[in-house]
Short mmCIF file of C-alpha atoms and ligand atoms in Angstrom, two decimals:
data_model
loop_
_atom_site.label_atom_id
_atom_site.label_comp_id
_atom_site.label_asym_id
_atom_site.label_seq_id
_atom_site.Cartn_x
_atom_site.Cartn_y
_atom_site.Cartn_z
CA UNK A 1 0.00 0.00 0.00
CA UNK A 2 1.45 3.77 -0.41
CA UNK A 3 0.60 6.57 1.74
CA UNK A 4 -0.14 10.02 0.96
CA UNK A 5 2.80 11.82 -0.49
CA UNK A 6 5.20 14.92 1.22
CA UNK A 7 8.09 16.12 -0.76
CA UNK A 8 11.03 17.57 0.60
CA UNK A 9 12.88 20.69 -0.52
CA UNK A 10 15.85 20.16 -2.89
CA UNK A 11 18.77 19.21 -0.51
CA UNK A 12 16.62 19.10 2.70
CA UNK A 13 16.77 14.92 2.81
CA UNK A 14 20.67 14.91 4.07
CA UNK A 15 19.35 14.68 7.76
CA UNK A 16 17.38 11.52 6.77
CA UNK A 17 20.40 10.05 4.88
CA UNK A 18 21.70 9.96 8.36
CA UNK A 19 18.86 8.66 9.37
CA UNK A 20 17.51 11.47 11.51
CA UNK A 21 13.82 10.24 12.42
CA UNK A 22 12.61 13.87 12.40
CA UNK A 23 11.58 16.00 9.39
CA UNK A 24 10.76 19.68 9.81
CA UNK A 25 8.54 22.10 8.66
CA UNK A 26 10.66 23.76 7.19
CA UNK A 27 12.30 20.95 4.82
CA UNK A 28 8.77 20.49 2.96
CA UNK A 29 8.01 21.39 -0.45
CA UNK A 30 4.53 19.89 -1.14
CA UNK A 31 2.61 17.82 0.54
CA UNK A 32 -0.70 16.03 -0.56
CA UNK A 33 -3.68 18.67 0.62
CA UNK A 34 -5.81 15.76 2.32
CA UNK A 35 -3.12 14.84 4.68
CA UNK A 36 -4.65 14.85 8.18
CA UNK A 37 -2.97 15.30 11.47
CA UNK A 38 -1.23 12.02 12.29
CA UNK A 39 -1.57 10.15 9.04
CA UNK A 40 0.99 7.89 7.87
CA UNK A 41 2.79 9.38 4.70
CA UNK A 42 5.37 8.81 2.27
CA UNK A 43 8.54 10.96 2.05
CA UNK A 44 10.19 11.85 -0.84
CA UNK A 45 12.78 13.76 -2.05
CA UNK A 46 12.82 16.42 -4.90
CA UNK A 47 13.92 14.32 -7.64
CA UNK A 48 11.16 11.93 -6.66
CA UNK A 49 12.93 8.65 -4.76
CA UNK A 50 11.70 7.44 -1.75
CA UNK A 51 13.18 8.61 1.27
CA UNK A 52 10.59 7.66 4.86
CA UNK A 53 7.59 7.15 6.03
CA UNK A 54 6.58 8.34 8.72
CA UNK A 55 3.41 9.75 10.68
CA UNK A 56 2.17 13.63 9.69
CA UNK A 57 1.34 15.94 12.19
CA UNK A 58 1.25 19.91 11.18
CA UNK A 59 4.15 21.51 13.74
CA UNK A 60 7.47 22.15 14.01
CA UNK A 61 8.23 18.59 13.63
CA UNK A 62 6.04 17.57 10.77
CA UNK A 63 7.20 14.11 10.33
CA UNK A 64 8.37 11.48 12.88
CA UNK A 65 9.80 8.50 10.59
CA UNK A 66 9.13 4.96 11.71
CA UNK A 67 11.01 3.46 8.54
CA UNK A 68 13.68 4.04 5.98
CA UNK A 69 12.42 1.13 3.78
CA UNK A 70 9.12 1.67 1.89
CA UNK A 71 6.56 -0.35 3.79
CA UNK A 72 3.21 -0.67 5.56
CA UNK A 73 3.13 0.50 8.88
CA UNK A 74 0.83 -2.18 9.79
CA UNK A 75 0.13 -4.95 12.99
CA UNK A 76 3.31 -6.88 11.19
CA UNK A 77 5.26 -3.60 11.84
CA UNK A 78 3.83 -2.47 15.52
CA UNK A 79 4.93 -6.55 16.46
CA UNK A 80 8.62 -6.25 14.63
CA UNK A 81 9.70 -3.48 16.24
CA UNK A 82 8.27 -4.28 20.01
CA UNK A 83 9.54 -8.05 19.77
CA UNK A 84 12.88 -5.85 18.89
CA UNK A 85 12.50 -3.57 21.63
CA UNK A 86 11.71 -6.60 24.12
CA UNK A 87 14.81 -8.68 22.92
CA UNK A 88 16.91 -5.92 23.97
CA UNK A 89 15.47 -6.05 26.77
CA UNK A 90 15.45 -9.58 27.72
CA UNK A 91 19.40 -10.14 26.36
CA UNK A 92 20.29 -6.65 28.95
CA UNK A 93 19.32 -9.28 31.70
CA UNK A 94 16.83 -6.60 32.64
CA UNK A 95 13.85 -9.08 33.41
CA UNK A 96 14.32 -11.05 36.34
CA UNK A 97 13.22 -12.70 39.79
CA UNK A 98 14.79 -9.34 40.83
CA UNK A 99 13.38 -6.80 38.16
CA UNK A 100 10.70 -6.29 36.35
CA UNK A 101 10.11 -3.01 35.50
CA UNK A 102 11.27 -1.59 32.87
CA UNK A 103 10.59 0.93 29.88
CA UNK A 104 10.24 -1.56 26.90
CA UNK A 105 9.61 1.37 24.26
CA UNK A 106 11.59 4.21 24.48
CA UNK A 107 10.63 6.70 21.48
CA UNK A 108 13.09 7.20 19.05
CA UNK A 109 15.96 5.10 21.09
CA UNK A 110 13.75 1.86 19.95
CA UNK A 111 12.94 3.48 16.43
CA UNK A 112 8.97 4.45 17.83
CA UNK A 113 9.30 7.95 17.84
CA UNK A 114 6.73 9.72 19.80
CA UNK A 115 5.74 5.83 21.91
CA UNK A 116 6.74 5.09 25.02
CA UNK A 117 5.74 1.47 26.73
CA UNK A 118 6.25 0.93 30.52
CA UNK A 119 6.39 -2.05 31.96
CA UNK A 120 5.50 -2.92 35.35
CA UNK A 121 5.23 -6.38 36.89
CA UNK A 122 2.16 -7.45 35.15
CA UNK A 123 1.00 -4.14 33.60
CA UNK A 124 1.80 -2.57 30.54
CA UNK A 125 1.45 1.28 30.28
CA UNK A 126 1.55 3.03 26.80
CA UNK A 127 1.80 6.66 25.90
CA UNK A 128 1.44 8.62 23.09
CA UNK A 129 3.49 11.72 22.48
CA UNK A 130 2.48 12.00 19.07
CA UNK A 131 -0.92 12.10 17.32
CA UNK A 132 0.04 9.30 15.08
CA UNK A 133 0.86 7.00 18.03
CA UNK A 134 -2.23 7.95 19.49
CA UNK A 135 -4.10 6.59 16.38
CA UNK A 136 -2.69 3.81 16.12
CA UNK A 137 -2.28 2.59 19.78
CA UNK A 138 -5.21 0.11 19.49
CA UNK A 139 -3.20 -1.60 16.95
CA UNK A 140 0.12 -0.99 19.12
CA UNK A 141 -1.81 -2.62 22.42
CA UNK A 142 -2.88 -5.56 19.85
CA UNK A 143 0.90 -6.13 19.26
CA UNK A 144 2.08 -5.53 22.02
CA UNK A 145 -0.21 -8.46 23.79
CA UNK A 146 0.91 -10.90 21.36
CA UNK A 147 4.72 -9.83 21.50
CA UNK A 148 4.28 -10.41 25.01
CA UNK A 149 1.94 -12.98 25.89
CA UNK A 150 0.66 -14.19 28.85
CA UNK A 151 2.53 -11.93 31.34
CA UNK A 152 0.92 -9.40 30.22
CA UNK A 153 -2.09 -9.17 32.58
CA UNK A 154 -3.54 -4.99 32.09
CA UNK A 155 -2.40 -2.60 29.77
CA UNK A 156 -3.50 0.91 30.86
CA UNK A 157 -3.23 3.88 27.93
CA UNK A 158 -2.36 7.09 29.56
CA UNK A 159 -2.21 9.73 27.17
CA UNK A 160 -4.50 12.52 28.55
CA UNK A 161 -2.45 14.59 29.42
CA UNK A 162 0.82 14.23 26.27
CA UNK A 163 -1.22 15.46 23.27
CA UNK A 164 -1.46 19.12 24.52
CA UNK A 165 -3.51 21.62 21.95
CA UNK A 166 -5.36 18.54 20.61
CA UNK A 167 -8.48 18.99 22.45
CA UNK A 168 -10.57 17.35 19.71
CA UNK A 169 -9.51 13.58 19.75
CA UNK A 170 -10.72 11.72 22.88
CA UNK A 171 -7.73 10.35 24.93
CA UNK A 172 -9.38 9.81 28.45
CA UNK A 173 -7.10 7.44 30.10
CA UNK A 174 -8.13 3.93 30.56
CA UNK A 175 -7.11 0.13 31.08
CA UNK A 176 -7.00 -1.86 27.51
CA UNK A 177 -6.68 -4.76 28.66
CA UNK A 178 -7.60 -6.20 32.51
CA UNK A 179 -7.69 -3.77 35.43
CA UNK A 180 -10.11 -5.38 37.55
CA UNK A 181 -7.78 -6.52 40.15
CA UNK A 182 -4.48 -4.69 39.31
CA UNK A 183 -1.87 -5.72 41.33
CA UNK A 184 0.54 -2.39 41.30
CA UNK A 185 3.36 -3.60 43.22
CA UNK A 186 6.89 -4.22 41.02
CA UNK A 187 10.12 -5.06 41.71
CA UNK A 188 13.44 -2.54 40.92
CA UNK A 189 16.50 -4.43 41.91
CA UNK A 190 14.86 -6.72 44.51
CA UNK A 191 13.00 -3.02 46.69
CA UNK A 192 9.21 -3.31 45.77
CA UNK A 193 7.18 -0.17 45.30
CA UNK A 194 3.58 0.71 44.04
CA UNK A 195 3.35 2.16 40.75
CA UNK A 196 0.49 4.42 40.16
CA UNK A 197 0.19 4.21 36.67
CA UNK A 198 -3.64 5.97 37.37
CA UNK A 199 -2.73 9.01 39.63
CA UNK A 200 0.80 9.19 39.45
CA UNK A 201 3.31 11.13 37.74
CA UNK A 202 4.30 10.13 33.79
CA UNK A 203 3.45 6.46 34.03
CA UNK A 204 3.44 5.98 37.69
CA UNK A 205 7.31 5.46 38.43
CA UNK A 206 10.65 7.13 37.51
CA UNK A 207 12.36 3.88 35.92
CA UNK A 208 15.18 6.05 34.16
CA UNK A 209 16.96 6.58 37.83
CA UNK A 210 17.16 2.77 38.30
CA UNK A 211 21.08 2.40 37.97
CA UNK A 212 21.64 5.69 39.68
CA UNK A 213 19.62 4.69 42.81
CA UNK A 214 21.64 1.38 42.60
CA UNK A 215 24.60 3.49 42.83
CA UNK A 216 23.38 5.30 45.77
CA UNK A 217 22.86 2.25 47.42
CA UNK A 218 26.89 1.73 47.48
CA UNK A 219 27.20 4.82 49.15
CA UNK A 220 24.68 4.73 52.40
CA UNK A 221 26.03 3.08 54.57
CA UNK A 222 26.15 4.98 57.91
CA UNK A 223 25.20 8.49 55.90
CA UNK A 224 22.75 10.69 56.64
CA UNK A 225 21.11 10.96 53.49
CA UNK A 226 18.51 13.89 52.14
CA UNK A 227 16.46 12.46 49.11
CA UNK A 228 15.11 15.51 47.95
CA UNK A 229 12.68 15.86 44.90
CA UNK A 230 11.56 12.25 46.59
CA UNK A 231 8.54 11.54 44.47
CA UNK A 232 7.72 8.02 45.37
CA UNK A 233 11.15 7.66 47.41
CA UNK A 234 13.21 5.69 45.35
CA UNK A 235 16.30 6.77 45.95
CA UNK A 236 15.46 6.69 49.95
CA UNK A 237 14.52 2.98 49.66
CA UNK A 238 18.29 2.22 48.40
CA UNK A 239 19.55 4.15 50.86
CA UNK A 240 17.63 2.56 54.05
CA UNK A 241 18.86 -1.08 52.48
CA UNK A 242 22.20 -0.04 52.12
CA UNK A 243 22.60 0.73 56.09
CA UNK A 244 22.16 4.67 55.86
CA UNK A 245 22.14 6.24 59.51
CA UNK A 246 19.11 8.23 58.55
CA UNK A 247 16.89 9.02 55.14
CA UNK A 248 15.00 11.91 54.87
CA UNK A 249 12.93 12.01 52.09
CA UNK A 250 11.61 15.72 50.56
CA UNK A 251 9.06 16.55 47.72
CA UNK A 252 6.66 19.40 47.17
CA UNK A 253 3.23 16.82 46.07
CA UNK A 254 1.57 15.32 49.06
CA UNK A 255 0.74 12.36 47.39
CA UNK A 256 4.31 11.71 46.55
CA UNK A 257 4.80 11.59 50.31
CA UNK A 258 2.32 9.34 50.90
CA UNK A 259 3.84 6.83 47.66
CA UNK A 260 7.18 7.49 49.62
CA UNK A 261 5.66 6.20 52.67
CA UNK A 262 4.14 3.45 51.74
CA UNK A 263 7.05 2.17 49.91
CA UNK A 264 9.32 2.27 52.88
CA UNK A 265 6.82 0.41 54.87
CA UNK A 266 6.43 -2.42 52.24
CA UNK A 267 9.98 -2.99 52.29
CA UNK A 268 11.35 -2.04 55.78
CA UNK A 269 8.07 -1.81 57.88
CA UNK A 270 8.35 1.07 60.68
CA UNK A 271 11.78 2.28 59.65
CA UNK A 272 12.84 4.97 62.38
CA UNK A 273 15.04 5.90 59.98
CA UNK A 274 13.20 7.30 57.69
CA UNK A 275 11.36 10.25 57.63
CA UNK A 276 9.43 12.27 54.79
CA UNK A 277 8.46 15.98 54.44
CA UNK A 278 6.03 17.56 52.07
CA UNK A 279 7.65 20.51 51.55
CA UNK A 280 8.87 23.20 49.03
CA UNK A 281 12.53 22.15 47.78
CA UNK A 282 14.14 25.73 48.03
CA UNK A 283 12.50 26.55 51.20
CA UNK A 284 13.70 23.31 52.84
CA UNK A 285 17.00 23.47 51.94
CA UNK A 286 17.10 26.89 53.30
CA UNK A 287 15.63 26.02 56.22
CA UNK A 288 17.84 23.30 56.64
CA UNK A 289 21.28 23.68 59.27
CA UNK A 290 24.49 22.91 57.99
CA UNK A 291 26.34 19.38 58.44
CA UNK A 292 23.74 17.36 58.67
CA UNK A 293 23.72 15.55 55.88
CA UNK A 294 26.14 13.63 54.15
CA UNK A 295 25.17 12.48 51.35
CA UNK A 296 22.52 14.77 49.23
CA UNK A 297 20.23 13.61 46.24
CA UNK A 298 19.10 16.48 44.00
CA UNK A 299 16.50 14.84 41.43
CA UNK A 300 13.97 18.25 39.96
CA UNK A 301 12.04 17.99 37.33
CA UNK A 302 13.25 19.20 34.46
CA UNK A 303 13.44 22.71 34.55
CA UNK A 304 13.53 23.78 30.99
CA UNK A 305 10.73 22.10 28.91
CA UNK A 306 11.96 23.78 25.68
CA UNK A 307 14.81 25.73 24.18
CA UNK A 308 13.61 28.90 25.39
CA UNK A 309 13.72 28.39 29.26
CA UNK A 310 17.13 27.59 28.91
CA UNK A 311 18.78 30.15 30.89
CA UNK A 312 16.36 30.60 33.47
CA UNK A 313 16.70 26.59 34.00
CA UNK A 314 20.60 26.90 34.21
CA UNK A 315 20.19 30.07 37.29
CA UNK A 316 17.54 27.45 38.70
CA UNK A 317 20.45 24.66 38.35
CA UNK A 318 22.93 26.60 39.47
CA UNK A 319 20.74 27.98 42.98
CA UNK A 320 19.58 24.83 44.12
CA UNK A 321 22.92 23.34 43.61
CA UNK A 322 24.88 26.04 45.55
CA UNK A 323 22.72 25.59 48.58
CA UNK A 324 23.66 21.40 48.64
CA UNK A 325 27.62 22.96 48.58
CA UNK A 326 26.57 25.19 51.53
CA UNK A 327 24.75 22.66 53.69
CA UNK A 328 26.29 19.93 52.61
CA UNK A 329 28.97 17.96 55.61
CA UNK A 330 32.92 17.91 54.84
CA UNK A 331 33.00 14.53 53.01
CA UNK A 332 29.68 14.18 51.58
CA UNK A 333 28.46 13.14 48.36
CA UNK A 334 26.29 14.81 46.45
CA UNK A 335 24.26 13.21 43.55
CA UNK A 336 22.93 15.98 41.66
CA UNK A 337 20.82 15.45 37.96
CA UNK A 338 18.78 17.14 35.23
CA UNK A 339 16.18 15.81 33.46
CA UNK A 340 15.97 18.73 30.74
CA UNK A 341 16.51 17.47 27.25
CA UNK A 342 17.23 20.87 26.21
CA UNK A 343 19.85 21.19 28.78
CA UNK A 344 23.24 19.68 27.57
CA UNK A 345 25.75 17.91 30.02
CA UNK A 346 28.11 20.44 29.56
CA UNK A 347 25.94 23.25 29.93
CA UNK A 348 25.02 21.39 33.20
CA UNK A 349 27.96 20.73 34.12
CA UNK A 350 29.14 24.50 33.81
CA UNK A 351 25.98 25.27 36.46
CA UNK A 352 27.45 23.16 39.23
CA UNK A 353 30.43 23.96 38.28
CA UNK A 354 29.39 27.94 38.94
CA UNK A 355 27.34 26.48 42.07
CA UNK A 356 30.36 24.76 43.43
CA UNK A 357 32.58 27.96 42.89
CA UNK A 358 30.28 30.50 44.28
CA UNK A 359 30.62 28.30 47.94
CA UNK A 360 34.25 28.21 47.42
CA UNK A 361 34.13 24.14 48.59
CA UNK A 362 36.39 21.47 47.11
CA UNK A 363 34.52 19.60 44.93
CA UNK A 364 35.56 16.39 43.27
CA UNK A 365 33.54 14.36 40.40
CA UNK A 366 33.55 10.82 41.07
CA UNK A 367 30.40 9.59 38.68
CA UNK A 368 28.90 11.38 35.46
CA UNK A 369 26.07 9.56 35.88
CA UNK A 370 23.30 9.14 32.47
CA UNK A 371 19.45 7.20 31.99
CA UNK A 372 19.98 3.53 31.94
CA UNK A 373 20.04 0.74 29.13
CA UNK A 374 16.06 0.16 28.62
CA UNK A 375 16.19 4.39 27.79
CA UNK A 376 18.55 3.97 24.82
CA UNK A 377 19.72 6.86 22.75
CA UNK A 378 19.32 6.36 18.85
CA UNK A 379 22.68 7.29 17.45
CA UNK A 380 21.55 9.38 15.22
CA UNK A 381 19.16 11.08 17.74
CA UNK A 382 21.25 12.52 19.57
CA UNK A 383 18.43 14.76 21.52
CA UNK A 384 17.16 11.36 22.79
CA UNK A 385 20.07 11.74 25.75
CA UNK A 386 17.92 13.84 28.41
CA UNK A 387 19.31 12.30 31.89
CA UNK A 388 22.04 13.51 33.42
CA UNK A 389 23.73 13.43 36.50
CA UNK A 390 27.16 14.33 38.72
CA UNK A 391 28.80 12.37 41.66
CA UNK A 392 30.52 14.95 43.53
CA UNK A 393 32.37 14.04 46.35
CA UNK A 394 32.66 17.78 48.76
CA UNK A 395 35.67 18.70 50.98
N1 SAH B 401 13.81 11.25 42.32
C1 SAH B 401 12.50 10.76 41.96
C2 SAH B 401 11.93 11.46 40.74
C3 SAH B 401 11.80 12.95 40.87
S1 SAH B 401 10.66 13.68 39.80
C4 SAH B 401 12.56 9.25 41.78
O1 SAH B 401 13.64 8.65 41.91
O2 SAH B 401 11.51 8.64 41.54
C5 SAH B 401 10.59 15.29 40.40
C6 SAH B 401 9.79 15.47 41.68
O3 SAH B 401 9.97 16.83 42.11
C7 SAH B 401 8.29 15.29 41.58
O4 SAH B 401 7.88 14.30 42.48
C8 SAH B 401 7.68 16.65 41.96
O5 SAH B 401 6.51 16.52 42.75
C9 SAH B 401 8.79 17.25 42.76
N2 SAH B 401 8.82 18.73 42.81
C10 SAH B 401 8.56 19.60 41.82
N3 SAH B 401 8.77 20.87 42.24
C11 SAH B 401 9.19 20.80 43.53
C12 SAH B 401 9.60 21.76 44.50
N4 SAH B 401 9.62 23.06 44.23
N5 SAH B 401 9.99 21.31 45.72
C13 SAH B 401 9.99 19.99 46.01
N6 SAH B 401 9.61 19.05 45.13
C14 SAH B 401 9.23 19.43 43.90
#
């Protein structure tokens, strides 16, 4: 079958050459009139060979390609490239008595630009960031149930709130498959912890910190450790199994307090350890007295959602991260991240780097921390690295 036809600008098909899965507004000389928002068409360049096909949606990124090779993007497709994503998976060692959660789809990294599939215990969540994911996600849920058999017991489609400005399709969030009985509890490394795929944040659980938390873990023993920008604590769970002298766990959301607490208390019972505040980040640490902590988890969300925030994301960087230096004990560690895809690691490097300077302390990297293997970057998409993170060890 062929798809409607766009055609590119002479010259403007290099990117794709390179196989860049993005094509931009810009690069587009004609394009069939009919075309409607997230409809799979056919790419081709000015001298009329084929180039992609991808799905159409009118904005700065026009096209998202799903395939260099001329073909229907079809069930057959949706089940090559999830049995693909899942074999990663599954050779990584990822899924096991130990583990299993993990992101199965991750956008562009797995060649599904604008999908991403989470996977916890039982449950499945999917999410469009893209209209033509969105249109095609009972075909993608079809797949995905075959690719994946019978562990597979709910598969819950939360995309409500990823499709801003396109008020007209209906994308109320609900369960696909199952969700009668859901059991919500998975496993990260052996710690359990609820996923709330229904009330939570993005799909119910920050799987991309996985490795770092593991990390953390290596470093608790006898600390006093501040996990601040909690959200369902787990960064404070590694740190109560790894011996820490005390956890304090910090986020603004109320309900990520009570996630936080509930986690601890599946795993550790009544942990005097541990103990959680729902409480602004910057006021906190503010309020805070010096030395008490020794080892100091900085996790925000990301603080520039697009290009143009930029700077005032880097001052934001830059403040919270010169109050850890100030607080933080002689010897401590601090693990400090962003999330912001627009932020590069150097440019976020050069805002602790201005933090650290500004308190005059003696700071040493010992990690440069990034998202784990089930979040892989596409090598030729390079804006697919968002997660990044410092060790710092603090005279
Ligand atoms: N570290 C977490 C993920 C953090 S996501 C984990 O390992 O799972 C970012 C969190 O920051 C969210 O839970 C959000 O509620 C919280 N947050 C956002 N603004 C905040 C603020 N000003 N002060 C404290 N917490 C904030």
């Amino acid at each position: 079958m062929s798809y409607k036809r766009i055609i590119l600008k002479r010259g403007k098909e290099d990117s794709l050459l390179r196989f860049h899965p993005w094509i931009f507004s810009g690069a587009i000389h004609q394009k069939d009139t009919s075309l409607t928002d997230g409809e799979v068409a056919d790419v081709y360049t000015h001298d009329g060979k084929f180039i992609a096909v991808g799905h159409y949606q009118p904005s700065s990124i026009e096209v998202r390609v799903l395939s260099f090779e001329e073909r229907n993007i079809d069930e057959s497709f949706w089940y090559e490239r999830l049995s693909s994503a899942l074999k990663m998976r599954q050779s990584l060692g990822l899924i096991n008595a130990e583990n299993n959660s993990y992101r199965l789809v991750h956008g562009e990294g797995d060649n599904l630009p604008g999908l991403i599939i989470d996977i916890y215990a039982d449950t499945a969540v999917i999410q469009s960031h893209s209209v033509g994911m969105h249109l095609a996600h009972k075909q993608i849920s079809a797949s995905l149930q075959a690719v994946m058999g019978d562990v597979l017991k709910n598969i819950y489609y939360k995309s409500e709130n990823t499709l801003q400005g396109r008020d007209e399709m209906v994308m109320e969030n609900s369960y696909l498959l199952g969700g009668k009985s859901v059991n919500n509890v998975a496993l990260e490394n052996g710690l359990k912890y609820y996923a709330d795929w229904e009330k939570g944040q993005k799909t119910g659980f920050f799987i991309d910190q996985r490795d770092n938390r593991a990390l953390l873990g290596k470093y608790a023993k006898g600390r006093s450790i501040l996990n601040m920008f909690c959200y369902s604590g787990g960064f404070s769970l590694y740190g109560l199994r790894g011996d820490a002298k005390l956890v304090h766990s910090v986020d603004s959301s109320a309900k990520a307090i009570v996630l936080t607490d509930e986690n601890v208390k599946i795993n550790f019972g009544e942990d005097d350890r541990h103990k959680s505040f729902a409480e602004d980040a910057f006021k906190y640490l503010r309020d805070m007295d010096k030395d008490v902590y020794d080892l100091i988890v900085l996790d925000p969300p990301a603080f520039a959602k697009h290009r143009g925030a930029i700077k005032n994301a880097l001052q934001g960087y830059k403040r919270l991260n010169a109050v850890a230096f100030e607080k933080i004990k002689t010897g401590g560690v601090l693990f400090t991240f962003s999330c912001s895809q627009a932020i590069s690691k150097e440019a976020f490097r050069l805002a602790v780097f201005s933090a650290a300077a500004q308190t005059g302390r003696k700071v040493r990297i010992l990690h440069q921390l990034t998202q784990p293997d089930d979040h892989p970057v596409n090598i030729y998409h390079p804006e697919g690295e968002y997660l990044k993170g410092l060790v710092l060890y603090v005279e």
